[in-house]
Short mmCIF file of C-alpha atoms in Angstrom, two decimals:
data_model
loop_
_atom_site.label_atom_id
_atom_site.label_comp_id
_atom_site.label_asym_id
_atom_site.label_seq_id
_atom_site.Cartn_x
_atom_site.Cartn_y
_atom_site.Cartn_z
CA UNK A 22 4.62 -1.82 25.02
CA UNK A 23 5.22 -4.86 22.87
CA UNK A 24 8.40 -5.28 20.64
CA UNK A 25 6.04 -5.37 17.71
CA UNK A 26 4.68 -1.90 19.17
CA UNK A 27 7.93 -0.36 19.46
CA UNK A 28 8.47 -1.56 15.91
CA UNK A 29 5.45 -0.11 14.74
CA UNK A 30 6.03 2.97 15.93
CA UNK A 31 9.96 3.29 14.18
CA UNK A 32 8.56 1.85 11.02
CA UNK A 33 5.59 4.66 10.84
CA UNK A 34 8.38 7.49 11.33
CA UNK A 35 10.84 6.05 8.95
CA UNK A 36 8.18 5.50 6.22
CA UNK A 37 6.82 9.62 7.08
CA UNK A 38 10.73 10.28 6.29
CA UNK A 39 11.20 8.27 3.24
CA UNK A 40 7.71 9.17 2.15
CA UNK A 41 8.49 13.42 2.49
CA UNK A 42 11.90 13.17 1.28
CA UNK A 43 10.56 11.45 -1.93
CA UNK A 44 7.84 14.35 -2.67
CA UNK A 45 10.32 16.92 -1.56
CA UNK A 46 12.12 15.62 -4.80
CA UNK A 47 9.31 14.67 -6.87
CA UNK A 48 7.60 18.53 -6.23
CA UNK A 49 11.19 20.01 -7.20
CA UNK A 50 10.44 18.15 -10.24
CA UNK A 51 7.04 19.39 -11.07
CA UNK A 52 4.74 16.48 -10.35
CA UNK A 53 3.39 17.84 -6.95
CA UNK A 54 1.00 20.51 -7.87
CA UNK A 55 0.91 23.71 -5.74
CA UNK A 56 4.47 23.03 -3.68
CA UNK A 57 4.37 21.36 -0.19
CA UNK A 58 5.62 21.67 3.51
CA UNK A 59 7.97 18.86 4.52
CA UNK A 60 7.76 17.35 7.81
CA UNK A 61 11.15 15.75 8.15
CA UNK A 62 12.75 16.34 11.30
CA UNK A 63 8.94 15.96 13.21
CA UNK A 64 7.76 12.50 12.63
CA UNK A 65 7.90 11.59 16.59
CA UNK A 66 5.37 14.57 17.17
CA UNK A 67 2.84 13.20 14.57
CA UNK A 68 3.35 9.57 15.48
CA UNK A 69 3.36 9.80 19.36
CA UNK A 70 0.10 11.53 18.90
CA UNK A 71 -1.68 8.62 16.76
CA UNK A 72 -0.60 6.03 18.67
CA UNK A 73 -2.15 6.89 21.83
CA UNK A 74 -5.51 8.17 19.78
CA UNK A 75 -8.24 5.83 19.37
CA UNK A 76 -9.01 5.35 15.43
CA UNK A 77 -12.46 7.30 15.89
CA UNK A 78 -10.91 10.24 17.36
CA UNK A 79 -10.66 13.38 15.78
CA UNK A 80 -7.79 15.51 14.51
CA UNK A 81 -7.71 18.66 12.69
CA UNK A 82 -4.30 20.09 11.56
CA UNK A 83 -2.30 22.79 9.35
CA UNK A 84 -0.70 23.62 5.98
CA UNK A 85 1.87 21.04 7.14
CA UNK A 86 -0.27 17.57 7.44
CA UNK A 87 1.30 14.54 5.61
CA UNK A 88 2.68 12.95 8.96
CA UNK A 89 -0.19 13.70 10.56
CA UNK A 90 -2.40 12.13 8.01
CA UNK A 91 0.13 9.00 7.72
CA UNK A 92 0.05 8.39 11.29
CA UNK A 93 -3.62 8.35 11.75
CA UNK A 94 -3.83 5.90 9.38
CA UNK A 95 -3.64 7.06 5.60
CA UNK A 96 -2.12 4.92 3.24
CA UNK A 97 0.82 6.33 1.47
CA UNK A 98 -1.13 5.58 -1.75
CA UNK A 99 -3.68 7.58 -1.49
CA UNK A 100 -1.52 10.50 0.33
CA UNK A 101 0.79 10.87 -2.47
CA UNK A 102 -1.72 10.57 -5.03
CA UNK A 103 -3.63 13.63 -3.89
CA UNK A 104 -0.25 15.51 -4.35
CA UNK A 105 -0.66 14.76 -7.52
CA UNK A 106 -3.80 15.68 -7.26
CA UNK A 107 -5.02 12.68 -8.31
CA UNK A 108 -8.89 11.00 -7.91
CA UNK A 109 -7.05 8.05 -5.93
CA UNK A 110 -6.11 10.74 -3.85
CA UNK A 111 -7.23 11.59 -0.08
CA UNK A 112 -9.41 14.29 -1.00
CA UNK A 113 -9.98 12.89 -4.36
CA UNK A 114 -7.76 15.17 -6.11
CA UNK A 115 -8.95 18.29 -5.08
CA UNK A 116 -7.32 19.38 -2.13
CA UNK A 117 -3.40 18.83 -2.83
CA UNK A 118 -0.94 18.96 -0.32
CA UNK A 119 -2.48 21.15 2.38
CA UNK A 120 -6.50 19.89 2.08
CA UNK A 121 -5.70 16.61 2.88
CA UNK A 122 -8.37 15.01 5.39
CA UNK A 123 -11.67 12.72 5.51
CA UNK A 124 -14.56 13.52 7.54
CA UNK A 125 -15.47 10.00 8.09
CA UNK A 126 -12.04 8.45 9.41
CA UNK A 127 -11.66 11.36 11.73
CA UNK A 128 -9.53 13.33 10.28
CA UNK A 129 -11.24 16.77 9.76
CA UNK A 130 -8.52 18.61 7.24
CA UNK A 131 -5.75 20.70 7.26
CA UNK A 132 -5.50 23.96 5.59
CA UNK A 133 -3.45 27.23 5.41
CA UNK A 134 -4.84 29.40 7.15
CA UNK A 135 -2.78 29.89 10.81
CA UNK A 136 -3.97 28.64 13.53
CA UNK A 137 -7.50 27.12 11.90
CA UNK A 138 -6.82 23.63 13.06
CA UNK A 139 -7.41 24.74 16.89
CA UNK A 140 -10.76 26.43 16.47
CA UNK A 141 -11.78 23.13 14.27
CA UNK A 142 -10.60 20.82 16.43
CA UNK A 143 -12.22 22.48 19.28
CA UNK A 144 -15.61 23.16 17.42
CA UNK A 145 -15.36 18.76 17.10
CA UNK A 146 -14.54 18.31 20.68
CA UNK A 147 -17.96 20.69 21.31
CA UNK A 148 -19.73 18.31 19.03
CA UNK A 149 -18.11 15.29 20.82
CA UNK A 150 -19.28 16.72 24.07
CA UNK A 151 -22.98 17.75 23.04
CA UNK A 152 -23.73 14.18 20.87
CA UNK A 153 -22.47 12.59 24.49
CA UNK A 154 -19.09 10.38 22.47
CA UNK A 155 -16.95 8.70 24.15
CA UNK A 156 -13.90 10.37 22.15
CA UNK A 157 -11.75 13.88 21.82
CA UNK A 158 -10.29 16.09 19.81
CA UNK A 159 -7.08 16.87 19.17
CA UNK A 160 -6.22 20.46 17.61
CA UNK A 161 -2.57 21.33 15.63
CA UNK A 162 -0.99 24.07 15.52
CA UNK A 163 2.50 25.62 14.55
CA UNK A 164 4.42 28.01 16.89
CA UNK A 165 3.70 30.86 14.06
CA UNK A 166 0.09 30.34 15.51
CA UNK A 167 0.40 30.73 18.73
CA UNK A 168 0.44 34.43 18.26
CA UNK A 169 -2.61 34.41 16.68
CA UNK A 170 -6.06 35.66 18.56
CA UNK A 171 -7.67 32.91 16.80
CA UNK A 172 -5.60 29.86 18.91
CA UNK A 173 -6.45 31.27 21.98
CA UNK A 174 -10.05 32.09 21.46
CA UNK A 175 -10.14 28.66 20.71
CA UNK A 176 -8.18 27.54 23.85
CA UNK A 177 -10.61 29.92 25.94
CA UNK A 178 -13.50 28.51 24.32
CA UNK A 179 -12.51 25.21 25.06
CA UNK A 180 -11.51 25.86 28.72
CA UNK A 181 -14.82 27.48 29.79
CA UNK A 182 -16.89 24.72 28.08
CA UNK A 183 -14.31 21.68 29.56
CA UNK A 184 -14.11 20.02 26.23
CA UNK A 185 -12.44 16.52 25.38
CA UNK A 186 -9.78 18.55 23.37
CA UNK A 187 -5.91 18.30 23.14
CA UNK A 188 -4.35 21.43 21.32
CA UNK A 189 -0.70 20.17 20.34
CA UNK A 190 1.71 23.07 19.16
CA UNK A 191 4.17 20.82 16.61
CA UNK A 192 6.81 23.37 17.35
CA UNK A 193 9.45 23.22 15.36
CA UNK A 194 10.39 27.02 16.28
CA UNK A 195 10.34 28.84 13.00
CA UNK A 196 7.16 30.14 11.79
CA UNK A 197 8.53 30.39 7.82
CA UNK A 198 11.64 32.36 8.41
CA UNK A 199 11.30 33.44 11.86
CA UNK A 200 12.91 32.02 15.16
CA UNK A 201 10.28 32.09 18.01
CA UNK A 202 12.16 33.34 20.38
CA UNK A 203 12.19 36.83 18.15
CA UNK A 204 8.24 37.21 18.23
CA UNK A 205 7.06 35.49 21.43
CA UNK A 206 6.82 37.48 24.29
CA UNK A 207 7.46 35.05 27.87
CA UNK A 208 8.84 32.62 25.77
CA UNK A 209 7.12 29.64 27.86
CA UNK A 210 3.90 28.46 25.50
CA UNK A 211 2.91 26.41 28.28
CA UNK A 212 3.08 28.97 31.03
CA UNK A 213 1.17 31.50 28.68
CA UNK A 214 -1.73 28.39 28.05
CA UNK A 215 -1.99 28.03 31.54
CA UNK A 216 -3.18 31.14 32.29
CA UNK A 217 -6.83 29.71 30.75
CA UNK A 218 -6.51 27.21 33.27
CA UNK A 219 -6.08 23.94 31.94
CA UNK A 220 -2.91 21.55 32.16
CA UNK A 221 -0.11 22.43 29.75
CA UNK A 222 3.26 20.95 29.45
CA UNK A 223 6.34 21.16 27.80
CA UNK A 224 7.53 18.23 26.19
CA UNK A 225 10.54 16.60 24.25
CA UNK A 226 8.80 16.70 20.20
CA UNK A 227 11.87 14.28 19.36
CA UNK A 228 11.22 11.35 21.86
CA UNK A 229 8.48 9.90 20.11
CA UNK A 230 7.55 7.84 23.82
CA UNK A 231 7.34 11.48 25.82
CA UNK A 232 4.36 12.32 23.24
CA UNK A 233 2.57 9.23 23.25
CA UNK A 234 2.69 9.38 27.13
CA UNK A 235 1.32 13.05 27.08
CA UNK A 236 -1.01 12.37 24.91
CA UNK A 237 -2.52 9.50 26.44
CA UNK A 238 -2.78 11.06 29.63
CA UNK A 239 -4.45 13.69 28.06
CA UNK A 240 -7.06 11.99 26.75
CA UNK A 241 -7.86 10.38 29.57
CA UNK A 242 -8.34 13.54 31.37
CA UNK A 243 -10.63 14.18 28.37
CA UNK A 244 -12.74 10.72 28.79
CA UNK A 245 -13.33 11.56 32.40
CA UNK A 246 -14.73 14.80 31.71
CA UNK A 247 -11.65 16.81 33.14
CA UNK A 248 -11.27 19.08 30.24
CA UNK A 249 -8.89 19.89 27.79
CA UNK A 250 -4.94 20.24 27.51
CA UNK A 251 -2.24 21.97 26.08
CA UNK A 252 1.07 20.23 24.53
CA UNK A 253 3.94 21.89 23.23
CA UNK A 254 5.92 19.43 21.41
CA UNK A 255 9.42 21.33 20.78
CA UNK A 256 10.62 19.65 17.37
CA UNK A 257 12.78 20.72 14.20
CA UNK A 258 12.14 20.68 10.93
CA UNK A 259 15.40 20.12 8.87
CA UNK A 260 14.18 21.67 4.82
CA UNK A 261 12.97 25.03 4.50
CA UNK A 262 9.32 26.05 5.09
CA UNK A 263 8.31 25.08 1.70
CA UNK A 264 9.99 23.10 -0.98
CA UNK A 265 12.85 25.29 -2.57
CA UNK A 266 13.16 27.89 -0.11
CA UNK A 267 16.72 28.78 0.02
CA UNK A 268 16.95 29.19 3.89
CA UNK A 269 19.40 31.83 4.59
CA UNK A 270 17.84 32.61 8.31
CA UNK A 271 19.58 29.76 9.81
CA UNK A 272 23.02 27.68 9.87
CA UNK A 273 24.00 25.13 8.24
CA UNK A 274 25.39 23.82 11.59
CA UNK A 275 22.38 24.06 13.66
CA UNK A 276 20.40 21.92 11.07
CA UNK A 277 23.04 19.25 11.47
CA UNK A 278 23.41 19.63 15.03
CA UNK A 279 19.78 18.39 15.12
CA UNK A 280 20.25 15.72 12.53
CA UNK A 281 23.21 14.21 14.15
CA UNK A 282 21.99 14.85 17.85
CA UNK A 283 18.29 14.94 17.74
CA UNK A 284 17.26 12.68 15.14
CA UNK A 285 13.87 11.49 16.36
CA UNK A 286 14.38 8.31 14.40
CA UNK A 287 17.11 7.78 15.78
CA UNK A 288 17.08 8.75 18.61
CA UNK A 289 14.63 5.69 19.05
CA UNK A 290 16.15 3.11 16.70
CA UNK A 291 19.25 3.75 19.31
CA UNK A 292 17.41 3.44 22.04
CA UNK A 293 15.27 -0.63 20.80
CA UNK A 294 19.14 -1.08 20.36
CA UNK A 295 20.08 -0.72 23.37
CA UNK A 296 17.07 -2.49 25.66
CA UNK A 297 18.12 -5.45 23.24
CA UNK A 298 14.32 -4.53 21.16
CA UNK A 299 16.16 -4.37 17.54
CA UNK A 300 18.82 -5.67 15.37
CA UNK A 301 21.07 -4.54 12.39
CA UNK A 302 18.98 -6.99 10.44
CA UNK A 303 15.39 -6.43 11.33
CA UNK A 304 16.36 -2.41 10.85
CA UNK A 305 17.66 -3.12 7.35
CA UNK A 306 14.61 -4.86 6.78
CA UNK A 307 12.03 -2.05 7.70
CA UNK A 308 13.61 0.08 5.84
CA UNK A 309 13.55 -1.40 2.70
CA UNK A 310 9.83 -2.59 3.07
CA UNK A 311 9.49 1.26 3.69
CA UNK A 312 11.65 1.91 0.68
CA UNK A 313 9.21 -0.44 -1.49
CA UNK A 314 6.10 1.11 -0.12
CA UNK A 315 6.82 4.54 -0.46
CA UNK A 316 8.14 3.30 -4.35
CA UNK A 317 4.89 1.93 -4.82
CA UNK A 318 2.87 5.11 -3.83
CA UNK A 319 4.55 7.08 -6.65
CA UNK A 320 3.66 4.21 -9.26
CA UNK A 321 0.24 3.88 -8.07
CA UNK A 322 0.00 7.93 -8.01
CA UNK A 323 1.73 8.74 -11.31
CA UNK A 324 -0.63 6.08 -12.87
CA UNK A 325 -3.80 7.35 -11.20
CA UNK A 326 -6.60 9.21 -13.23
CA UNK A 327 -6.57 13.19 -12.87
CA UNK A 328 -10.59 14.23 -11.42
CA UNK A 329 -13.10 14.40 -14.00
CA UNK A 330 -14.00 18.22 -14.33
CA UNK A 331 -17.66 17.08 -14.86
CA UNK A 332 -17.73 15.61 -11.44
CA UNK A 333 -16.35 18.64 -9.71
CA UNK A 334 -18.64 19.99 -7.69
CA UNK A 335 -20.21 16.25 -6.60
CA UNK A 336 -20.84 15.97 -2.59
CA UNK A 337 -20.76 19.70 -2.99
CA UNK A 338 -23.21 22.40 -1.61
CA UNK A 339 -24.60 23.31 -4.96
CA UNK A 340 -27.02 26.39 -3.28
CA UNK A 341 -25.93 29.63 -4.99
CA UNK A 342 -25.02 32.90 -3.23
CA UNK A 343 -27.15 35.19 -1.63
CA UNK A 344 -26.25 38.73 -1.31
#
């Protein structure tokens, strides 16, 4: 990769942290409607995924979606205004926090239901398959969800048919107040996936290279009609499961332990450091071109028109029930 790459790739994760840490504050303040699930702690998962995606592939995801969304490509405009639930907003102000997603860039929504973005993501890899694209499909899912029937219907589903899909488990090991360990029997994700017979691995969620390098080897398997795969990305996420959880299930010292040690960002910002790839300077400067951008989204949010109620139910199915 390029040094503008590599930059690219650290700017995208510090702006997801800058970008979550500022709604954390601004939903403890009552302009997010509805509450939210911050991401920080698993930006290398989200990014390492979109950066070895093509912009046409597809991605369906979970209650827990703004890096996702950001790294495929969503401006944090338009992101933060449908927080706010704003018109400007993703889903035009009408999906909040966990309904963000657009059909027609690829990314097919998340939602809160556990384990939904797998059997989504692998009912678009079908379509992928049967319309004859040359894309995939790539599925999220926390570790709550992997003990869901759901996820691995999906994964069997997806196996038998040999479908350009990638089902990545952003596993950042507590499924809202539970450790994984507690509720998932083998403890291996990846041994249990392989038992359907397709490639799974194991990988490093904080080394935001590792993912990219999965991933794109994934989807190549996918493009040459070798089927699909399964990636656990072990990550951490360092607030609570939702914003004002008090978070009495863990320590205080194993949060910091992966802040200090762990840091995906940097973790990576060390590393450009090192291979001579980044400077004090140019760092300084990202992050306070993140620092503006992020500032911006709020203004251009706060300022945004709420959805006219007349135009509620435009683009949608007006056929009434039948029962």
């Amino acid at each position: 990769m390029t040094i503008e790459e590599m930059h690219s790739l650290l700017r995208m994760m510090m702006m997801i942290r800058n970008f979550e840490e500022t709604a954390d504050k601004l939903t403890l303040r009552g302009k997010v409607a509805g509450g939210m699930h911050n991401s920080s702690g698993q930006e290398a998962v989200a990014v390492g995924v979109m950066s070895a995606l093509a912009p046409d592939d597809v991605i369906a995801t979970t209650h827990r979606s703004h890096h996702h969304t950001l790294a495929k490509g969503f401006s944090a405009r338009e992101v933060m205004a449908e927080l706010m639930t704003k018109s400007s907003g993703v889903s035009k102000g009408r999906g909040a926090s966990m309904h963000l997603g657009d059909v027609t860039r690829g990314h097919f929504g998340g939602n809160g239901i556990v384990g939904a973005g797998v059997g989504i993501g692998m009912g678009a890899a079908l379509g992928i398959k049967m319309a004859g694209d040359e894309k995939v499909a790539v599925g999220f899912v926390g570790d709550g969800g992997m003990n869901t029937g759901r996820t691995w219907e999906a994964i069997n589903m997806s196996a038998i048919w040999n479908l350009p899909f990638i089902l990545v488990v952003d596993n950042n090991q507590y499924a809202v107040e539970t450790f994984i360990d507690r509720v998932t029997a083998g403890g291996d994700l990846a041994k249990r996936a392989s038992g359907f017979g397709l490639p799974a691995h194991n990988i490093d969620g904080q080394n935001v290279l590792e993912v990219k390098d999965a991933i794109a080897e994934a989807r190549e398997r996918a493009l040459a009609g070798d089927g699909p795969t399964f990636i656990n990305a072990v990550t951490y996420r360092y607030y609570g499961h939702n914003v004002g959880e008090k978070g009495q299930y863990r320590t205080l010292e194993e949060i910091e332990d992966w802040r200090i040690h762990r840091d995906p960002i940097d973790q990576f910002a060390a590393r450009l450091v090192s291979e001579g790839m980044l400077d004090e300077a140019t760092y300084e400067a990202m992050a306070a071109s993140v620092e503006r951008e992020i500032q911006d989204a709020v203004e251009f949010a706060e300022q945004s028109p709420h959805p006219d109620p007349a135009e509620v139910m435009l683009n949608v199915d007006s056929g009434k029930l039948r029962g």
